[in-house]
Every structure is written in structure tokens, then in C-alpha cells.
Amino acid sequence: MTEDSPAKSILPRVVPVMVPMPADRPYSYAVPDGAKAVPGSIVRVPLGPREVAGIVWDGAGEALSAKRLRPISEIFDCPPVAEEMRRFVDWIAAYTLSPPGLVARMLLRAPAAFDPEPWTEGLRLVEGAGPDRMTAARNRVLEMAGDGQAWTRAGLAHAAGVSSSVIEGLREQGVFETVSIPPQPVVAAPDAGFAKAELTPDQEAAALRLRERAGTDAFSVTLLDGVTGSGKTEVYFEAIAAALERGKQVLILIPEIALTQAFLERFHDRFGAKPGEWHSDLAPKKRERVWRQVAEGQVRVVAGARSALFLPFKELGLIVIDEEHDPAYKQEDRVFYNARDMGVVRGHIGDFPVVLASATPSLESRVNANQGRYERIVLSSRFAEAALPDLATIDMRKAPPERGGFLSPVLIDAMRKTLARGEQSLLFLNRRGYAPLTLCRVCGHRFQCPECSSWLVEHRFRGQLVCHHCGHNEPRPEACPECGTLDHLVACGPGVERIAEEVDRHFPEARTIMLSSDMMGGVKRLRLELEAIAKGEADIIVGTQLVAKGHNFPAMTLVGVVDADLGLANGDPRAAERTFQLLAQVTGRAGRTGRKSVGLLQTYQPEHPVMRAIVTGDAEAFYEREIAERERAGLPPFGRLAGIIVSAATRQEAESHARGLRQAAPRATEIDVLGPAEAPLALIAGRHRFRLLVQGTRRADLQGFVRAMLERGPKQRGSVRVQVDIDPQSFL
DNA sequence: AGCACGCCGACT
DNA sequence: GTCGGCGTGCTC
């Protein structure tokens, strides 16, 4: 071709760009002359009054009047977002009924990483040069830097154990010259053969099978189901080794990774290097470096929270989802998704294996295994030194606590004996604060949240009444706001603060630590406390949920569950499953190093299937029963079923939405309001959230009528939020 | 998601 | 007479 036709040279080239906002399709932008924008390119584009980062999408840009068309401002020098990833975004958008722009936004969360990492200034020893006077500090620095390598100022100062002013002094004297050094890897490369753990025959067989499945370039899902302490981690490490040997990148999803630093150590022990970390607590600078190096393929393994699913891997070849049943995998704001399910979808799109691991798999994963969609590998025994704890219920009707207390004499006695042996006790109560309800003894006034009408929880340590639903808080008054009577407010029911107080009363000499997610000092403080406990610097630990998650406390030989019934009676279709999982996880904290250990569950219904399953250890029977029950009730994840979450101020309002939905739904569809949605933390301006179950419809029908409903009017759109909650495996 | 525009209450 | 609440609408 010799010359472009005139028409061609006038018309600008147009590409679709996905911008990080709720657009339901990409916008069109002009590509500046000479610029090279390919699908996946990350670009800076003008959007209204500001500039944003976007991703060049697939297909042709739609024709647009030249007046509205604006040019791309910059094409970042960054590896393009892979085609797989773009399909993943489109899939999630379609599945969750979210605008694709909002999904794409989750990929664009590391703004400064789109530019290459800058080279940094380093120092190198000048050959033959020496300082005017030698000091001990200077000597150490010269020894460290004697290898002729370039060092960063801070790195050298740290390695030599001197302050950076020593280095600066030497540089001024010409002992060091400044050189440019390329960006350093954020983590060292893992070595698949570094230190394979000794496995029991059981584990070895599982690892072998997992290597076979997970070691090939084909989609598969394997459910690794093993009791706490059976060494699941060591087993799936072998699958990771196999993927690394294939030259693939690996993603390990872990709930609450910010608190499970011990995991990084275990990984290091096996692979000789830490995995790249990814979670919301990461320092911004580190975040950018991890993002960039994942994109460039320098970071081979990432251990991260659910958002790590949206990292721009260059050659991802395995996803491991640890504690796959964990509700923390659900995101319930903006784009509603479950990272476990999306991880499976990601593996399907990328055609690589996925491993789900849990001691207490979710019902849907068990069903998927039963139906042959997943392969299930079972690890049934703890490894040699770690014995399973003896579990028993304490019937609170027969052994009630003393007046004003919440701990049964049976539990207190067990704690006393544990203390006497110099071992640790854990008391678990899944309720933050001091007391869940405060009322006035004179007039009966109950403290309610003015925003959302749930009970206010007293936090005595902070002197506040707090709404756990919407975050509202107010100082705890002396007098009743209703009748004005002073000093007659009474706390009802226990929270961890109150249990810690009771423990102090019984065991004033013991070292008691209370752990709660709302503790002063945040994640950092929690980490320190967990380390202190692991080192044996506490006798009694009182904690919420977070103590159930993956920490190993070697000296812990007694676990007491203060209220095992909590959560069984809230109308949630997952109540029994969730309670079983939580109790199994928390009692599994005991006896991890082989000492004889005990788990005691305080309950008013010792004959409840959940209690029976925990005490007898017969999880199989429990799962079968739960699955059968769900099938009978026609609840997800079985059959063609879906859930919708609406947010509304009251249950009445939710009911009215349900009526509206019923009218919009196909005739074969049934809709029921099932009470509060599972996640208490998703806050939609202090509104209550209810889960509607929509039954008897195919996914396409459901999406159709949900869309129809959303289009019925602006008023409806404002008050109804929709989440479609179907098991995606049914549609792969 | 941001951000501007636009129409009704308490104030320099 | 203005400052400012957040309801509605738009961004290539």
C-alpha cells in the first residue's frame, strides 16, 4: 500500500475502553496518531471533568460524533490485561448483573503500578577509595559493601547495623559512588524442590493424586477435605510445587490473610521464599510493586484475600482456595460475588486446575463433589503427634452458671485444671462488646439504633453503645433517656468483654487476653497478641470468630464454647451449616501438638444435630442430613434456584418488594422472604437487608425478570439492590 | 463511582 | 436576600 485514502486519514481510529465506573458497556475513545493501543492496554482517558485509568476492550469502538469523541491521553507502559482476564470481567458482570465497568474497576486498583517501577539510586564502593578516619561503624559498612555490589542506602545501613548518616558521610568523602539499580523483586523466587515436608502415607497418597490433577494444564476442581490438623496445607503445597515446575504462576486465596502471618512462614519453610502478599492492609507502595511484578511474571506465587483474584497474572496456572467454606469470600458491596465461585470460573476460563481446601467444606462444594463435578480427596486423620480433642457438650439446663455469670461450673472446673497443668484455655464467644442489649430496669426502655432499629451493643471498655449493624455509636448514658432514672440501666446477655470480666473474677492470677476484631490498635495489635499467645505468654484467651481462623496455639488444650447455640435460630438457611463449621474450626484449635485436649460446648440443646455432629465427629451424617433437608426445602445450591438480596428499611418494605417481584416473575417462580441476609457487614446506608429466595426458575429467566424489575421505575431502582446467588458450577 | 446541576430551609 | 442539604442525571 502506498498511500492512505483521504477519508481514512481523517477518521481517527476508535477503540472501546472500559472505564472504572458503572458503565454497562465500554466507551469509545480516539487513539492518537502513532499510538499503539491493543485490547488489554491500560490507558489514561478523560472522563467528564477528570482523568481515569481504563482498559482497552475487545471489538470495534462504536461510531460516535466527532464532537463527543475524546482522545486517549496516555497509553501506559504496562503489560496488557490478558484476554482471559477480560473474558473473566465480562463473565462476572453478566453473572452478578453488575455493570462491567464496576468489575473492571477491581482490576485497576493499583494506580501507580501502571507505570514501570523506577530505577532507584544505589551506592557502590569506589575501588581504592577509603575514608579519612576509620571507625567501628564505618568498618562494618565497608565490610558489608566489600563485595562490589550496589546497595540501597537504607539496605546497607540496615545490614551493617549503622544509621544512614554513616553511609552519607562516606559518600561525601567519595568512598561510595551513586549508581542506578533496577527495581528489586518484592519476594524471592520460590523453589519447588526446596524442602518437601515429610508426609504420612495418607498425606503422600493425597499429594500424589493432587499432583496428578493439579499438575496438568486442564480445568479441574479438586476438593481437599481434611479434618483440622490433618496437614491439608502440606498436601496442597505439593500441588503448588507441581504448578511451579510447569512454569506457572499460582494464586492462593486465604480468608483474613492479614491475620495469618504464620501461613507465610510455613510457605517459606517449604519453598525457601515467601509468597507475594495481597490484601487491603498492604502499604500502598508495596501494593503497587506486587501488582506490577505479578503482571510481569516476576512474582510466581501470590497469597491473598479475595481481591487477589483480580490481579493481572501473566501465566496463572493454579488457584488454591483455602478454607473454601469461609463467608469472608463473599463480597457484598458494589459487585456481589463469592471469590470461591469466581476462582472456579477463573480456572475454567484459563483452563487450569483449581483446588478447594477445607476441614468443613460448604454444602455446595460437597454436592458438587457428590455429583462428580469436583473430585473429593479426604484426609481423615490428624498427623501422628496431633490428636483430635475429646469433645463434649455441657447441658446448661443441668449445669447452669451461677447467678450473673455465663460460664457453667463444669467449664470453670476444666479451666482450673488446665491452668494448674500450665496449659492454655480458649473461650470462644462469637459476640463483640460487653452486652448485646441494654435496658432500663424501671421503665423497660431498650436501647435501639436510631438509624436501623437493631439493639445497641454496650462496649464497656470504650464506654459506648454501638450498633453492630450500621456502625452508629453513642456514649453510654447514666440515666434512662425515657424515664430519666439514674443508675438503673442493666446489661443483658454476654459479649466477650463480659466473659473476660467473669474469667478475671474466677482466675485473678491467670494471664487473660481478650481478642476481638474491634480491638483498639487494629490488625497490628492483633498480630502481636496472637504471637504472644503462640509463645505461651497467656493462660486464658477469650475471643470472637477470629480465634477460629488458622492460628496454631501449641499449648492450647482446652476450648470452651460459651454459647454453642448462638446463630442456630436466626432464620438463615445456612444457620446449621455455619454453626457446624464455626464450632468445628474453633474446637480444632485444641491439641495441635499432640497433648491430650478437650473441647466443651455450652448448649441448651445438646441433642441438636449440629452438637451431635461435633461431639461424635460424624460430619458425614451431618452433611447428608443437611443436603437432604435443603433438597426437600428446595433451597440453593440445588436445582435451578437463585437468591436475591434486597435492602429495605423494614421487613414490611422487603415484603412489598417481594410482592413486586412476584408480579414481575414468570408464573413458575416462587419468591419467599427469608429474613436477614447473611452478611451483617454490608452496609447500605443503615438499611436492613433481606434475602429473597427465588425458586423454580432458570438463570436466564431470573436475570430477565430482575432486569425487568429494575427497569420499572427510578423509585424501585433506588431501594432494591440485587444479588443473584446461584451456584455457578451449574452453568459452566 | 464522582461530580455538577437544581430546587427548598436557616443564617452571615 | 444567600449558603447548603442531597435527589437526579451524565460521563465516550
Tab-separated table of C-alpha atoms in Angstrom, chain A residues 219-578:
chain	number	residue	atom	x	y	z
A	219	PHE	CA	-9.501	-27.332	34.088
A	220	SER	CA	-10.449	-29.442	37.073
A	221	VAL	CA	-11.698	-28.791	40.572
A	222	THR	CA	-10.444	-30.861	43.474
A	223	LEU	CA	-11.952	-30.600	46.915
A	224	LEU	CA	-9.341	-31.379	49.546
A	225	ASP	CA	-11.375	-32.285	52.598
A	226	GLY	CA	-9.413	-32.934	55.775
A	227	VAL	CA	-10.084	-32.503	59.467
A	228	THR	CA	-8.271	-29.665	61.215
A	229	GLY	CA	-4.694	-30.688	61.843
A	230	SER	CA	-4.619	-33.288	59.050
A	231	GLY	CA	-1.998	-31.341	57.134
A	232	LYS	CA	-4.043	-30.034	54.205
A	233	THR	CA	-1.602	-27.208	53.710
A	234	GLU	CA	1.385	-29.516	53.303
A	235	VAL	CA	-0.601	-31.547	50.805
A	236	TYR	CA	-1.692	-28.661	48.611
A	237	PHE	CA	1.841	-27.264	48.766
A	238	GLU	CA	2.703	-30.267	46.575
A	239	ALA	CA	0.126	-29.164	44.009
A	240	ILE	CA	1.735	-25.725	44.092
A	241	ALA	CA	5.152	-27.281	43.583
A	242	ALA	CA	3.795	-29.129	40.546
A	243	ALA	CA	2.419	-25.902	39.056
A	244	LEU	CA	5.702	-24.108	39.660
A	245	GLU	CA	7.552	-26.928	37.939
A	246	ARG	CA	5.271	-26.372	34.947
A	247	GLY	CA	6.431	-22.752	34.885
A	248	LYS	CA	3.067	-21.412	36.006
A	249	GLN	CA	2.077	-18.707	38.468
A	250	VAL	CA	-0.019	-19.740	41.450
A	251	LEU	CA	-2.706	-17.920	43.414
A	252	ILE	CA	-3.569	-18.997	46.947
A	253	LEU	CA	-6.724	-17.403	48.301
A	254	ILE	CA	-6.898	-17.172	52.072
A	255	PRO	CA	-9.599	-15.513	54.138
A	256	GLU	CA	-8.320	-12.843	56.552
A	257	ILE	CA	-4.754	-13.144	55.333
A	258	ALA	CA	-3.771	-10.017	57.237
A	259	LEU	CA	-4.053	-12.097	60.406
A	260	THR	CA	-2.461	-15.317	59.209
A	261	GLN	CA	1.175	-14.333	59.026
A	262	ALA	CA	2.068	-17.836	60.186
A	263	PHE	CA	0.972	-19.116	56.786
A	264	LEU	CA	3.678	-17.073	55.052
A	265	GLU	CA	6.266	-18.689	57.317
A	266	ARG	CA	5.045	-22.177	56.508
A	267	PHE	CA	5.204	-21.385	52.821
A	268	HIS	CA	8.737	-20.078	53.299
A	269	ASP	CA	9.759	-23.274	55.072
A	270	ARG	CA	8.526	-25.344	52.133
A	271	PHE	CA	9.627	-23.155	49.204
A	272	GLY	CA	12.555	-21.171	50.598
A	273	ALA	CA	10.863	-17.830	49.895
A	274	LYS	CA	7.710	-16.041	50.892
A	275	PRO	CA	4.762	-15.733	48.531
A	276	GLY	CA	3.724	-12.295	47.342
A	277	GLU	CA	1.115	-10.909	49.728
A	278	TRP	CA	-2.097	-9.218	48.640
A	279	HIS	CA	-4.715	-7.748	50.967
A	280	SER	CA	-6.226	-4.424	51.900
A	281	ASP	CA	-3.765	-3.793	54.729
A	282	LEU	CA	-0.776	-3.769	52.394
A	283	ALA	CA	1.180	-0.495	52.309
A	284	PRO	CA	0.372	1.370	49.061
A	285	LYS	CA	3.940	1.258	47.808
A	286	LYS	CA	4.238	-2.480	48.372
A	287	ARG	CA	0.855	-2.962	46.767
A	288	GLU	CA	1.968	-1.305	43.579
A	289	ARG	CA	5.164	-3.316	43.417
A	290	VAL	CA	3.315	-6.599	43.921
A	291	TRP	CA	0.752	-5.678	41.262
A	292	ARG	CA	3.425	-4.744	38.770
A	293	GLN	CA	5.577	-7.787	39.397
A	294	VAL	CA	2.592	-10.126	39.178
A	295	ALA	CA	1.799	-8.560	35.794
A	296	GLU	CA	5.368	-9.010	34.631
A	297	GLY	CA	5.528	-12.568	35.914
A	298	GLN	CA	8.270	-11.895	38.428
A	299	VAL	CA	6.121	-12.858	41.393
A	300	ARG	CA	5.349	-16.559	40.956
A	301	VAL	CA	3.050	-17.182	43.906
A	302	VAL	CA	0.545	-14.804	45.487
A	303	ALA	CA	-1.206	-15.451	48.778
A	304	GLY	CA	-4.070	-13.064	49.031
A	305	ALA	CA	-7.561	-12.070	50.013
A	306	ARG	CA	-10.433	-12.367	47.569
A	307	SER	CA	-9.397	-9.231	45.681
A	308	ALA	CA	-6.248	-11.075	44.539
A	309	LEU	CA	-8.496	-12.787	42.020
A	310	PHE	CA	-8.289	-9.586	40.007
A	311	LEU	CA	-4.512	-9.363	39.861
A	312	PRO	CA	-3.230	-9.301	36.271
A	313	PHE	CA	-1.384	-12.618	36.275
A	314	LYS	CA	0.769	-13.218	33.237
A	315	GLU	CA	0.640	-17.011	33.288
A	316	LEU	CA	-1.657	-18.190	36.045
A	317	GLY	CA	-1.824	-21.989	36.176
A	318	LEU	CA	-3.318	-22.943	39.546
A	319	ILE	CA	-5.663	-21.452	42.121
A	320	VAL	CA	-5.812	-22.871	45.631
A	321	ILE	CA	-8.725	-21.659	47.734
A	322	ASP	CA	-8.057	-22.396	51.374
A	323	GLU	CA	-10.955	-22.591	53.852
A	324	GLU	CA	-13.251	-22.582	50.849
A	325	HIS	CA	-16.378	-22.532	53.046
A	326	ASP	CA	-15.410	-19.221	54.641
A	327	PRO	CA	-18.030	-16.494	54.359
A	328	ALA	CA	-15.238	-13.902	54.061
A	329	TYR	CA	-15.015	-14.926	50.406
A	330	LYS	CA	-18.271	-13.160	49.758
A	331	GLN	CA	-18.075	-9.576	48.688
A	332	GLU	CA	-21.347	-7.866	49.377
A	333	ASP	CA	-20.903	-4.363	48.170
A	334	ARG	CA	-20.888	-2.933	44.682
A	335	VAL	CA	-20.210	-6.126	42.776
A	336	PHE	CA	-21.619	-9.036	44.774
A	337	TYR	CA	-19.582	-12.153	44.293
A	338	ASN	CA	-18.153	-15.165	46.054
A	339	ALA	CA	-14.418	-15.410	45.388
A	340	ARG	CA	-14.526	-19.195	45.723
A	341	ASP	CA	-17.006	-19.497	42.883
A	342	MET	CA	-15.279	-16.866	40.788
A	343	GLY	CA	-11.984	-18.679	41.384
A	344	VAL	CA	-13.526	-21.806	39.888
A	345	VAL	CA	-14.785	-19.756	36.961
A	346	ARG	CA	-11.349	-18.213	36.516
A	347	GLY	CA	-9.839	-21.694	36.314
A	348	HIS	CA	-12.446	-22.703	33.755
A	349	ILE	CA	-11.737	-19.688	31.583
A	350	GLY	CA	-7.971	-20.111	31.896
A	351	ASP	CA	-8.228	-23.907	31.526
A	352	PHE	CA	-6.204	-24.752	34.587
A	353	PRO	CA	-6.835	-26.676	37.839
A	354	VAL	CA	-8.437	-25.298	40.977
A	355	VAL	CA	-8.043	-26.774	44.451
A	356	LEU	CA	-10.576	-26.098	47.198
A	357	ALA	CA	-9.419	-26.950	50.714
A	358	SER	CA	-11.398	-27.083	53.921
A	359	ALA	CA	-11.909	-29.105	57.057
A	360	THR	CA	-15.578	-28.210	56.825
A	361	PRO	CA	-16.499	-27.810	53.173
A	362	SER	CA	-19.540	-25.825	52.184
A	363	LEU	CA	-22.644	-27.806	51.317
A	364	GLU	CA	-22.488	-26.698	47.711
A	365	SER	CA	-18.922	-27.971	47.307
A	366	ARG	CA	-19.891	-31.283	48.881
A	367	VAL	CA	-22.802	-31.529	46.473
A	368	ASN	CA	-20.566	-30.680	43.536
A	369	ALA	CA	-18.244	-33.459	44.678
A	370	ASN	CA	-21.134	-35.902	45.131
A	371	GLN	CA	-22.330	-35.138	41.639
A	372	GLY	CA	-18.889	-35.702	40.191
A	373	ARG	CA	-18.172	-32.147	39.120
A	374	TYR	CA	-15.383	-31.959	41.688
A	375	GLU	CA	-13.093	-34.750	42.795
A	376	ARG	CA	-13.015	-35.108	46.549
A	377	ILE	CA	-9.830	-36.134	48.343
A	378	VAL	CA	-10.296	-36.922	52.026
A	379	LEU	CA	-7.663	-36.691	54.759
A	380	SER	CA	-9.285	-38.371	57.685
A	381	SER	CA	-6.683	-38.388	60.424
A	382	ARG	CA	-4.501	-35.877	62.136
A	383	PHE	CA	-0.816	-36.492	61.696
A	384	ALA	CA	0.906	-38.564	64.290
A	385	GLU	CA	1.589	-36.074	67.077
A	386	ALA	CA	-1.662	-34.167	66.788
A	387	ALA	CA	-4.558	-35.874	68.493
A	388	LEU	CA	-8.144	-34.828	67.992
A	389	PRO	CA	-9.617	-33.234	71.109
A	390	ASP	CA	-12.245	-35.040	73.159
A	391	LEU	CA	-15.427	-33.122	72.565
A	392	ALA	CA	-18.459	-32.971	74.822
A	393	THR	CA	-21.446	-30.787	75.397
A	394	ILE	CA	-22.309	-29.142	78.691
A	395	ASP	CA	-26.068	-29.227	79.152
A	396	MET	CA	-26.750	-25.758	80.541
A	397	ARG	CA	-30.100	-26.866	81.904
A	398	LYS	CA	-28.358	-29.386	84.141
A	399	ALA	CA	-25.219	-27.405	84.975
A	400	PRO	CA	-26.323	-23.772	84.905
A	401	PRO	CA	-23.943	-20.909	85.616
A	402	GLU	CA	-24.153	-19.118	88.933
A	403	ARG	CA	-26.346	-16.037	89.080
A	404	GLY	CA	-24.998	-13.162	86.968
A	405	GLY	CA	-22.486	-15.417	85.225
A	406	PHE	CA	-22.408	-17.232	81.900
A	407	LEU	CA	-19.861	-19.976	82.499
A	408	SER	CA	-21.018	-23.356	83.762
A	409	PRO	CA	-19.205	-24.757	86.826
A	410	VAL	CA	-18.207	-27.687	84.604
A	411	LEU	CA	-16.319	-25.377	82.253
A	412	ILE	CA	-14.787	-23.371	85.091
A	413	ASP	CA	-13.542	-26.592	86.679
A	414	ALA	CA	-11.961	-27.700	83.412
A	415	MET	CA	-10.280	-24.314	83.082
A	416	ARG	CA	-8.907	-24.583	86.616
A	417	LYS	CA	-7.358	-27.977	85.862
A	418	THR	CA	-5.901	-26.737	82.582
A	419	LEU	CA	-4.409	-23.736	84.334
A	420	ALA	CA	-2.917	-25.989	87.014
A	421	ARG	CA	-1.151	-28.029	84.304
A	422	GLY	CA	0.305	-24.820	82.877
A	423	GLU	CA	-1.656	-25.174	79.651
A	424	GLN	CA	-3.840	-22.704	77.778
A	425	SER	CA	-7.616	-22.392	77.615
A	426	LEU	CA	-9.598	-20.707	74.886
A	427	LEU	CA	-13.090	-19.392	75.485
A	428	PHE	CA	-14.959	-18.684	72.309
A	429	LEU	CA	-17.981	-16.435	72.030
A	430	ASN	CA	-18.977	-15.005	68.721
A	431	ARG	CA	-20.190	-11.708	70.077
A	432	ARG	CA	-18.207	-8.497	70.351
A	433	GLY	CA	-18.617	-5.989	73.157
A	434	TYR	CA	-19.908	-6.335	76.701
A	435	ALA	CA	-23.607	-6.983	76.356
A	436	PRO	CA	-25.874	-7.261	73.311
A	437	LEU	CA	-28.811	-5.460	74.901
A	438	THR	CA	-29.196	-2.716	77.488
A	439	LEU	CA	-32.483	-1.934	79.167
A	440	CYS	CA	-33.863	0.268	81.920
A	441	ARG	CA	-34.935	-1.724	84.968
A	442	VAL	CA	-37.506	0.933	85.891
A	443	CYS	CA	-39.428	1.564	82.673
A	444	GLY	CA	-38.210	-1.283	80.456
A	445	HIS	CA	-36.732	1.028	77.805
A	446	ARG	CA	-34.441	-0.823	75.382
A	447	PHE	CA	-31.611	0.998	73.644
A	448	GLN	CA	-32.166	0.848	69.913
A	449	CYS	CA	-30.178	2.185	66.982
A	450	PRO	CA	-31.804	5.373	65.690
A	451	GLU	CA	-30.593	4.565	62.159
A	452	CYS	CA	-31.666	0.976	61.765
A	453	SER	CA	-33.586	-0.082	64.865
A	454	SER	CA	-31.409	-3.028	65.935
A	455	TRP	CA	-30.323	-3.289	69.568
A	456	LEU	CA	-27.316	-1.235	70.619
A	457	VAL	CA	-24.431	-3.302	71.959
A	458	GLU	CA	-22.683	-1.995	75.032
A	459	HIS	CA	-18.901	-1.697	74.708
A	460	ARG	CA	-17.956	-1.071	78.316
A	461	PHE	CA	-14.247	-0.625	77.666
A	462	ARG	CA	-14.957	2.218	75.253
A	463	GLY	CA	-17.910	3.485	77.295
A	464	GLN	CA	-20.141	3.386	74.251
A	465	LEU	CA	-23.296	1.876	72.860
A	466	VAL	CA	-22.606	0.624	69.350
A	467	CYS	CA	-24.819	-0.621	66.536
A	468	HIS	CA	-23.204	-3.699	65.009
A	469	HIS	CA	-25.437	-3.365	62.011
A	470	CYS	CA	-24.633	0.107	60.727
A	471	GLY	CA	-21.782	1.293	62.930
A	472	HIS	CA	-23.750	4.019	64.721
A	473	ASN	CA	-22.374	4.737	68.200
A	474	GLU	CA	-23.162	6.972	71.151
A	475	PRO	CA	-21.764	7.402	74.662
A	476	ARG	CA	-23.363	5.184	77.294
A	477	PRO	CA	-25.637	7.444	79.353
A	478	GLU	CA	-26.028	7.311	83.151
A	479	ALA	CA	-29.747	7.923	83.061
A	480	CYS	CA	-32.551	6.318	81.101
A	481	PRO	CA	-33.468	8.588	78.153
A	482	GLU	CA	-37.110	7.500	78.540
A	483	CYS	CA	-37.870	7.913	82.243
A	484	GLY	CA	-34.754	9.765	83.415
A	485	THR	CA	-33.999	7.361	86.265
A	486	LEU	CA	-30.304	7.308	87.187
A	487	ASP	CA	-28.192	4.144	87.523
A	488	HIS	CA	-30.882	1.638	86.669
A	489	LEU	CA	-29.644	0.544	83.255
A	490	VAL	CA	-28.923	-3.146	83.101
A	491	ALA	CA	-26.782	-5.106	80.654
A	492	CYS	CA	-28.448	-8.235	79.276
A	493	GLY	CA	-26.560	-11.197	77.892
A	494	PRO	CA	-22.836	-11.759	77.385
A	495	GLY	CA	-20.253	-10.441	74.945
A	496	VAL	CA	-16.545	-11.270	75.022
A	497	GLU	CA	-15.778	-8.290	77.276
A	498	ARG	CA	-18.200	-9.573	79.845
A	499	ILE	CA	-16.830	-13.117	79.653
A	500	ALA	CA	-13.296	-11.774	80.104
A	501	GLU	CA	-14.558	-9.961	83.203
A	502	GLU	CA	-16.074	-13.176	84.547
A	503	VAL	CA	-12.838	-15.046	83.867
A	504	ASP	CA	-10.888	-12.399	85.790
A	505	ARG	CA	-13.254	-12.859	88.698
A	506	HIS	CA	-12.669	-16.618	88.797
A	507	PHE	CA	-8.971	-16.597	87.902
A	508	PRO	CA	-7.493	-13.275	89.035
A	509	GLU	CA	-3.974	-14.704	88.946
A	510	ALA	CA	-4.198	-16.001	85.348
A	511	ARG	CA	-2.926	-14.049	82.377
A	512	THR	CA	-6.074	-13.409	80.347
A	513	ILE	CA	-6.136	-11.916	76.843
A	514	MET	CA	-9.287	-10.814	75.082
A	515	LEU	CA	-9.284	-10.852	71.282
A	516	SER	CA	-11.913	-9.138	69.211
A	517	SER	CA	-11.893	-7.681	65.715
A	518	ASP	CA	-12.843	-4.249	67.042
A	519	MET	CA	-9.949	-4.218	69.488
A	520	MET	CA	-8.029	-0.991	69.901
A	521	GLY	CA	-4.793	-0.962	67.909
A	522	GLY	CA	-6.173	-2.758	64.869
A	523	VAL	CA	-4.608	-5.579	62.884
A	524	LYS	CA	-1.086	-4.822	64.063
A	525	ARG	CA	-2.019	-5.191	67.717
A	526	LEU	CA	-3.979	-8.371	66.962
A	527	ARG	CA	-0.951	-9.902	65.268
A	528	LEU	CA	1.203	-9.115	68.290
A	529	GLU	CA	-1.337	-10.620	70.671
A	530	LEU	CA	-1.610	-13.772	68.555
A	531	GLU	CA	2.166	-14.111	68.557
A	532	ALA	CA	2.262	-13.644	72.318
A	533	ILE	CA	-0.330	-16.394	72.741
A	534	ALA	CA	1.620	-18.743	70.475
A	535	LYS	CA	4.702	-18.112	72.644
A	536	GLY	CA	2.741	-19.124	75.721
A	537	GLU	CA	2.501	-15.646	77.210
A	538	ALA	CA	-1.167	-16.077	78.120
A	539	ASP	CA	-3.130	-18.639	80.116
A	540	ILE	CA	-6.687	-17.866	79.090
A	541	ILE	CA	-7.835	-16.384	75.802
A	542	VAL	CA	-11.322	-15.025	75.334
A	543	GLY	CA	-12.130	-14.341	71.728
A	544	THR	CA	-14.622	-13.935	68.901
A	545	GLN	CA	-14.602	-15.547	65.415
A	546	LEU	CA	-11.093	-14.553	64.632
A	547	VAL	CA	-9.585	-17.096	67.038
A	548	ALA	CA	-11.154	-19.832	64.917
A	549	LYS	CA	-9.068	-18.988	61.893
A	550	GLY	CA	-5.953	-20.956	61.220
A	551	HIS	CA	-3.783	-19.975	64.146
A	552	ASN	CA	-1.809	-22.678	65.863
A	553	PHE	CA	-1.618	-22.351	69.622
A	554	PRO	CA	0.655	-25.176	70.760
A	555	ALA	CA	-0.150	-25.052	74.472
A	556	MET	CA	-3.916	-24.836	73.942
A	557	THR	CA	-5.550	-27.929	75.388
A	558	LEU	CA	-8.995	-26.657	76.361
A	559	VAL	CA	-11.516	-24.950	74.130
A	560	GLY	CA	-14.750	-23.786	75.727
A	561	VAL	CA	-17.590	-22.567	73.562
A	562	VAL	CA	-19.590	-20.145	75.695
A	563	ASP	CA	-22.766	-20.233	73.631
A	564	ALA	CA	-22.750	-23.015	71.074
A	565	ASP	CA	-26.393	-22.317	70.225
A	566	LEU	CA	-25.678	-18.780	69.101
A	567	GLY	CA	-26.550	-18.423	65.457
A	568	LEU	CA	-28.765	-21.508	65.256
A	569	ALA	CA	-32.022	-19.651	65.475
A	570	ASN	CA	-31.802	-16.692	63.142
A	571	GLY	CA	-33.769	-17.933	60.161
A	572	ASP	CA	-30.749	-18.110	57.901
A	573	PRO	CA	-30.925	-21.192	55.689
A	574	ARG	CA	-27.237	-21.687	56.383
A	575	ALA	CA	-27.553	-21.418	60.164
A	576	ALA	CA	-26.822	-25.068	60.944
A	577	GLU	CA	-24.051	-25.352	58.355
A	578	ARG	CA	-22.373	-22.167	59.545
